[in-house]
DNA sequence: ACCGTTATCGCAACACGTAGCAACAACAAG
DNA sequence: CTTGTTGTTGCTACGTGTTGCGATAACGGT
């Protein structure tokens, strides 16, 4: 994503941005934006749907997901997939970052922009590939689990 | 994953391996193994379900997915998530590899073990994190799309 | 204030997986 | 061969998103 990021949240601009593109400013979108304003860091899609329903029980999931798509296209959000495959949205203000997720203990860590850049540098250099760092989640075993756990087969199950 | 990989397919050993662990060798599992023998490279979960149904219309999705879990635990398979979030299974013989997926043109590329290793090296060195390379998919823009495409917002939609 | 265009909504149906649970059947032991 | 144990199956229901479509409502123009 290349648009607004860092600094105070751009919610105020969004309305104008939406209208400037011939898109429409609706009650539903306002509500979703309100929810996003109250959120921070990472939120799953269903959590956002849930929070919208708290404000207005009539909220429909499809509308929420479609609006999230639009906001992502406009560059105000990004999402990645956790190891479970569920969507995780990154809500500003959060600098763009990637994730590390341990399949044994389930813990996650963030990779800051620099660290993430060093990870994708080889594919950029050798293939000219411009990685979407915000979407990146690396699954594996964290230092602690890698050393003392002997991959207990039954417990490892949670990789999907 | 650390088990059988490369070389001729290990299907013959699987039966014994399963039984040796107190698990059971059933008709359904045989059928799924048959399907896997006939497959190669990447297959999505639902494709595997579909192929099993061709051989036996009575096949149930849950059984297939559970068996895939077991095979993955035993190290005979691995899976990753495409940009769409769908599961992609890597069927031997394929060396362990990671993926690059272009969000503009949808094309994917494989990163061989060496290249993948150079990608995850920074997190290994700085955090002792043992990445599960086979699960890794890096989303972004390929060289061609990155240079000549000006991120046509409508077309980019397919990032989820 | 009214109209026409067309983006957006809400709904219902679908797609892909997962979870709980009762019935079943592998398998080892006798 | 019969039996007991317990891993597996199939079913049904659920969770999380997506898609198609007719009805609705934003918004620019008059």
PDB file of N, CA and C in Angstrom, chain B residues 4-51:
ATOM      1  N   UNK B   4      10.021 -37.433   5.442  1.00  0.00           N
ATOM      2  CA  UNK B   4      10.243 -37.851   4.059  1.00  0.00           C
ATOM      3  C   UNK B   4      10.002 -36.722   3.077  1.00  0.00           C
ATOM      4  N   UNK B   5      10.895 -36.535   2.161  1.00  0.00           N
ATOM      5  CA  UNK B   5      10.771 -35.453   1.200  1.00  0.00           C
ATOM      6  C   UNK B   5      11.799 -35.728   0.127  1.00  0.00           C
ATOM      7  N   UNK B   6      11.481 -35.382  -1.087  1.00  0.00           N
ATOM      8  CA  UNK B   6      12.395 -35.600  -2.190  1.00  0.00           C
ATOM      9  C   UNK B   6      12.544 -37.091  -2.454  1.00  0.00           C
ATOM     10  N   UNK B   7      12.969 -37.404  -3.647  1.00  0.00           N
ATOM     11  CA  UNK B   7      13.099 -38.810  -4.003  1.00  0.00           C
ATOM     12  C   UNK B   7      11.720 -39.354  -4.323  1.00  0.00           C
ATOM     13  N   UNK B   8      11.636 -40.661  -4.589  1.00  0.00           N
ATOM     14  CA  UNK B   8      10.366 -41.278  -4.937  1.00  0.00           C
ATOM     15  C   UNK B   8       9.357 -41.089  -3.809  1.00  0.00           C
ATOM     16  N   UNK B   9       8.103 -41.078  -4.160  1.00  0.00           N
ATOM     17  CA  UNK B   9       7.072 -40.805  -3.161  1.00  0.00           C
ATOM     18  C   UNK B   9       7.006 -41.890  -2.106  1.00  0.00           C
ATOM     19  N   UNK B  10       6.730 -41.467  -0.916  1.00  0.00           N
ATOM     20  CA  UNK B  10       6.781 -42.360   0.225  1.00  0.00           C
ATOM     21  C   UNK B  10       5.469 -43.062   0.498  1.00  0.00           C
ATOM     22  N   UNK B  11       4.511 -43.021  -0.427  1.00  0.00           N
ATOM     23  CA  UNK B  11       3.190 -43.572  -0.116  1.00  0.00           C
ATOM     24  C   UNK B  11       3.244 -44.990   0.442  1.00  0.00           C
ATOM     25  N   UNK B  12       4.156 -45.775  -0.084  1.00  0.00           N
ATOM     26  CA  UNK B  12       4.240 -47.150   0.385  1.00  0.00           C
ATOM     27  C   UNK B  12       4.500 -47.253   1.874  1.00  0.00           C
ATOM     28  N   UNK B  13       5.290 -46.324   2.372  1.00  0.00           N
ATOM     29  CA  UNK B  13       5.644 -46.376   3.786  1.00  0.00           C
ATOM     30  C   UNK B  13       4.542 -45.863   4.685  1.00  0.00           C
ATOM     31  N   UNK B  14       3.688 -45.045   4.116  1.00  0.00           N
ATOM     32  CA  UNK B  14       2.705 -44.372   4.958  1.00  0.00           C
ATOM     33  C   UNK B  14       1.839 -45.337   5.756  1.00  0.00           C
ATOM     34  N   UNK B  15       1.392 -46.399   5.100  1.00  0.00           N
ATOM     35  CA  UNK B  15       0.534 -47.331   5.800  1.00  0.00           C
ATOM     36  C   UNK B  15       1.197 -47.847   7.073  1.00  0.00           C
ATOM     37  N   UNK B  16       2.439 -48.247   6.938  1.00  0.00           N
ATOM     38  CA  UNK B  16       3.142 -48.772   8.106  1.00  0.00           C
ATOM     39  C   UNK B  16       3.358 -47.695   9.152  1.00  0.00           C
ATOM     40  N   UNK B  17       3.654 -46.506   8.656  1.00  0.00           N
ATOM     41  CA  UNK B  17       3.906 -45.400   9.571  1.00  0.00           C
ATOM     42  C   UNK B  17       2.650 -45.116  10.397  1.00  0.00           C
ATOM     43  N   UNK B  18       1.518 -45.103   9.704  1.00  0.00           N
ATOM     44  CA  UNK B  18       0.250 -44.850  10.379  1.00  0.00           C
ATOM     45  C   UNK B  18      -0.022 -45.898  11.447  1.00  0.00           C
ATOM     46  N   UNK B  19       0.141 -47.128  11.064  1.00  0.00           N
ATOM     47  CA  UNK B  19      -0.152 -48.196  12.011  1.00  0.00           C
ATOM     48  C   UNK B  19       0.838 -48.203  13.171  1.00  0.00           C
ATOM     49  N   UNK B  20       2.073 -47.891  12.857  1.00  0.00           N
ATOM     50  CA  UNK B  20       3.096 -47.888  13.894  1.00  0.00           C
ATOM     51  C   UNK B  20       2.785 -46.877  14.993  1.00  0.00           C
ATOM     52  N   UNK B  21       1.983 -45.887  14.643  1.00  0.00           N
ATOM     53  CA  UNK B  21       1.668 -44.873  15.646  1.00  0.00           C
ATOM     54  C   UNK B  21       0.343 -45.128  16.320  1.00  0.00           C
ATOM     55  N   UNK B  22      -0.237 -46.279  16.081  1.00  0.00           N
ATOM     56  CA  UNK B  22      -1.498 -46.586  16.728  1.00  0.00           C
ATOM     57  C   UNK B  22      -2.684 -45.969  16.004  1.00  0.00           C
ATOM     58  N   UNK B  23      -2.415 -45.408  14.830  1.00  0.00           N
ATOM     59  CA  UNK B  23      -3.521 -44.856  14.034  1.00  0.00           C
ATOM     60  C   UNK B  23      -4.028 -45.980  13.144  1.00  0.00           C
ATOM     61  N   UNK B  24      -5.128 -45.736  12.459  1.00  0.00           N
ATOM     62  CA  UNK B  24      -5.721 -46.833  11.692  1.00  0.00           C
ATOM     63  C   UNK B  24      -5.732 -46.652  10.198  1.00  0.00           C
ATOM     64  N   UNK B  25      -5.578 -47.767   9.536  1.00  0.00           N
ATOM     65  CA  UNK B  25      -5.540 -47.791   8.086  1.00  0.00           C
ATOM     66  C   UNK B  25      -6.944 -48.107   7.591  1.00  0.00           C
ATOM     67  N   UNK B  26      -7.599 -47.095   7.034  1.00  0.00           N
ATOM     68  CA  UNK B  26      -9.000 -47.280   6.639  1.00  0.00           C
ATOM     69  C   UNK B  26      -9.207 -47.115   5.139  1.00  0.00           C
ATOM     70  N   UNK B  27     -10.364 -47.530   4.674  1.00  0.00           N
ATOM     71  CA  UNK B  27     -10.698 -47.400   3.261  1.00  0.00           C
ATOM     72  C   UNK B  27     -10.579 -45.950   2.828  1.00  0.00           C
ATOM     73  N   UNK B  28     -11.165 -45.065   3.657  1.00  0.00           N
ATOM     74  CA  UNK B  28     -11.168 -43.646   3.295  1.00  0.00           C
ATOM     75  C   UNK B  28      -9.756 -43.109   3.145  1.00  0.00           C
ATOM     76  N   UNK B  29      -8.888 -43.503   4.045  1.00  0.00           N
ATOM     77  CA  UNK B  29      -7.516 -43.002   3.948  1.00  0.00           C
ATOM     78  C   UNK B  29      -6.816 -43.549   2.729  1.00  0.00           C
ATOM     79  N   UNK B  30      -7.085 -44.816   2.414  1.00  0.00           N
ATOM     80  CA  UNK B  30      -6.493 -45.380   1.207  1.00  0.00           C
ATOM     81  C   UNK B  30      -6.905 -44.547   0.002  1.00  0.00           C
ATOM     82  N   UNK B  31      -8.186 -44.221  -0.039  1.00  0.00           N
ATOM     83  CA  UNK B  31      -8.693 -43.490  -1.199  1.00  0.00           C
ATOM     84  C   UNK B  31      -8.027 -42.123  -1.320  1.00  0.00           C
ATOM     85  N   UNK B  32      -7.892 -41.450  -0.208  1.00  0.00           N
ATOM     86  CA  UNK B  32      -7.248 -40.138  -0.248  1.00  0.00           C
ATOM     87  C   UNK B  32      -5.799 -40.274  -0.700  1.00  0.00           C
ATOM     88  N   UNK B  33      -5.140 -41.314  -0.237  1.00  0.00           N
ATOM     89  CA  UNK B  33      -3.761 -41.525  -0.666  1.00  0.00           C
ATOM     90  C   UNK B  33      -3.699 -41.788  -2.159  1.00  0.00           C
ATOM     91  N   UNK B  34      -4.672 -42.528  -2.681  1.00  0.00           N
ATOM     92  CA  UNK B  34      -4.710 -42.777  -4.127  1.00  0.00           C
ATOM     93  C   UNK B  34      -4.773 -41.455  -4.875  1.00  0.00           C
ATOM     94  N   UNK B  35      -5.651 -40.589  -4.389  1.00  0.00           N
ATOM     95  CA  UNK B  35      -5.806 -39.291  -5.049  1.00  0.00           C
ATOM     96  C   UNK B  35      -4.499 -38.505  -4.985  1.00  0.00           C
ATOM     97  N   UNK B  36      -3.851 -38.542  -3.850  1.00  0.00           N
ATOM     98  CA  UNK B  36      -2.595 -37.808  -3.723  1.00  0.00           C
ATOM     99  C   UNK B  36      -1.524 -38.390  -4.633  1.00  0.00           C
ATOM    100  N   UNK B  37      -1.538 -39.716  -4.796  1.00  0.00           N
ATOM    101  CA  UNK B  37      -0.554 -40.333  -5.687  1.00  0.00           C
ATOM    102  C   UNK B  37      -0.717 -39.810  -7.099  1.00  0.00           C
ATOM    103  N   UNK B  38      -1.979 -39.569  -7.468  1.00  0.00           N
ATOM    104  CA  UNK B  38      -2.262 -39.115  -8.835  1.00  0.00           C
ATOM    105  C   UNK B  38      -2.077 -37.612  -8.994  1.00  0.00           C
ATOM    106  N   UNK B  39      -1.818 -36.931  -7.880  1.00  0.00           N
ATOM    107  CA  UNK B  39      -1.673 -35.469  -7.943  1.00  0.00           C
ATOM    108  C   UNK B  39      -0.207 -35.084  -7.951  1.00  0.00           C
ATOM    109  N   UNK B  40       0.038 -33.820  -8.223  1.00  0.00           N
ATOM    110  CA  UNK B  40       1.412 -33.364  -8.076  1.00  0.00           C
ATOM    111  C   UNK B  40       1.436 -31.850  -7.954  1.00  0.00           C
ATOM    112  N   UNK B  41       2.499 -31.357  -7.343  1.00  0.00           N
ATOM    113  CA  UNK B  41       2.611 -29.914  -7.192  1.00  0.00           C
ATOM    114  C   UNK B  41       1.631 -29.377  -6.174  1.00  0.00           C
ATOM    115  N   UNK B  42       0.840 -28.393  -6.581  1.00  0.00           N
ATOM    116  CA  UNK B  42      -0.075 -27.744  -5.652  1.00  0.00           C
ATOM    117  C   UNK B  42      -1.514 -28.099  -5.916  1.00  0.00           C
ATOM    118  N   UNK B  43      -2.245 -28.369  -4.855  1.00  0.00           N
ATOM    119  CA  UNK B  43      -3.662 -28.643  -4.986  1.00  0.00           C
ATOM    120  C   UNK B  43      -4.359 -27.972  -3.818  1.00  0.00           C
ATOM    121  N   UNK B  44      -5.537 -27.445  -4.069  1.00  0.00           N
ATOM    122  CA  UNK B  44      -6.268 -26.836  -2.960  1.00  0.00           C
ATOM    123  C   UNK B  44      -7.049 -27.930  -2.249  1.00  0.00           C
ATOM    124  N   UNK B  45      -7.460 -27.648  -1.024  1.00  0.00           N
ATOM    125  CA  UNK B  45      -8.221 -28.611  -0.245  1.00  0.00           C
ATOM    126  C   UNK B  45      -9.484 -29.043  -0.970  1.00  0.00           C
ATOM    127  N   UNK B  46     -10.218 -28.091  -1.480  1.00  0.00           N
ATOM    128  CA  UNK B  46     -11.481 -28.450  -2.119  1.00  0.00           C
ATOM    129  C   UNK B  46     -11.271 -29.263  -3.396  1.00  0.00           C
ATOM    130  N   UNK B  47     -10.134 -29.049  -4.061  1.00  0.00           N
ATOM    131  CA  UNK B  47      -9.855 -29.867  -5.238  1.00  0.00           C
ATOM    132  C   UNK B  47      -9.662 -31.314  -4.816  1.00  0.00           C
ATOM    133  N   UNK B  48      -8.969 -31.515  -3.716  1.00  0.00           N
ATOM    134  CA  UNK B  48      -8.745 -32.871  -3.247  1.00  0.00           C
ATOM    135  C   UNK B  48     -10.059 -33.521  -2.863  1.00  0.00           C
ATOM    136  N   UNK B  49     -10.922 -32.752  -2.204  1.00  0.00           N
ATOM    137  CA  UNK B  49     -12.228 -33.301  -1.846  1.00  0.00           C
ATOM    138  C   UNK B  49     -12.954 -33.720  -3.117  1.00  0.00           C
ATOM    139  N   UNK B  50     -12.911 -32.835  -4.091  1.00  0.00           N
ATOM    140  CA  UNK B  50     -13.594 -33.106  -5.357  1.00  0.00           C
ATOM    141  C   UNK B  50     -13.075 -34.385  -6.017  1.00  0.00           C
ATOM    142  N   UNK B  51     -11.775 -34.537  -6.046  1.00  0.00           N
ATOM    143  CA  UNK B  51     -11.191 -35.719  -6.694  1.00  0.00           C
ATOM    144  C   UNK B  51     -11.525 -36.992  -5.939  1.00  0.00           C
TER     145      UNK B  51
END
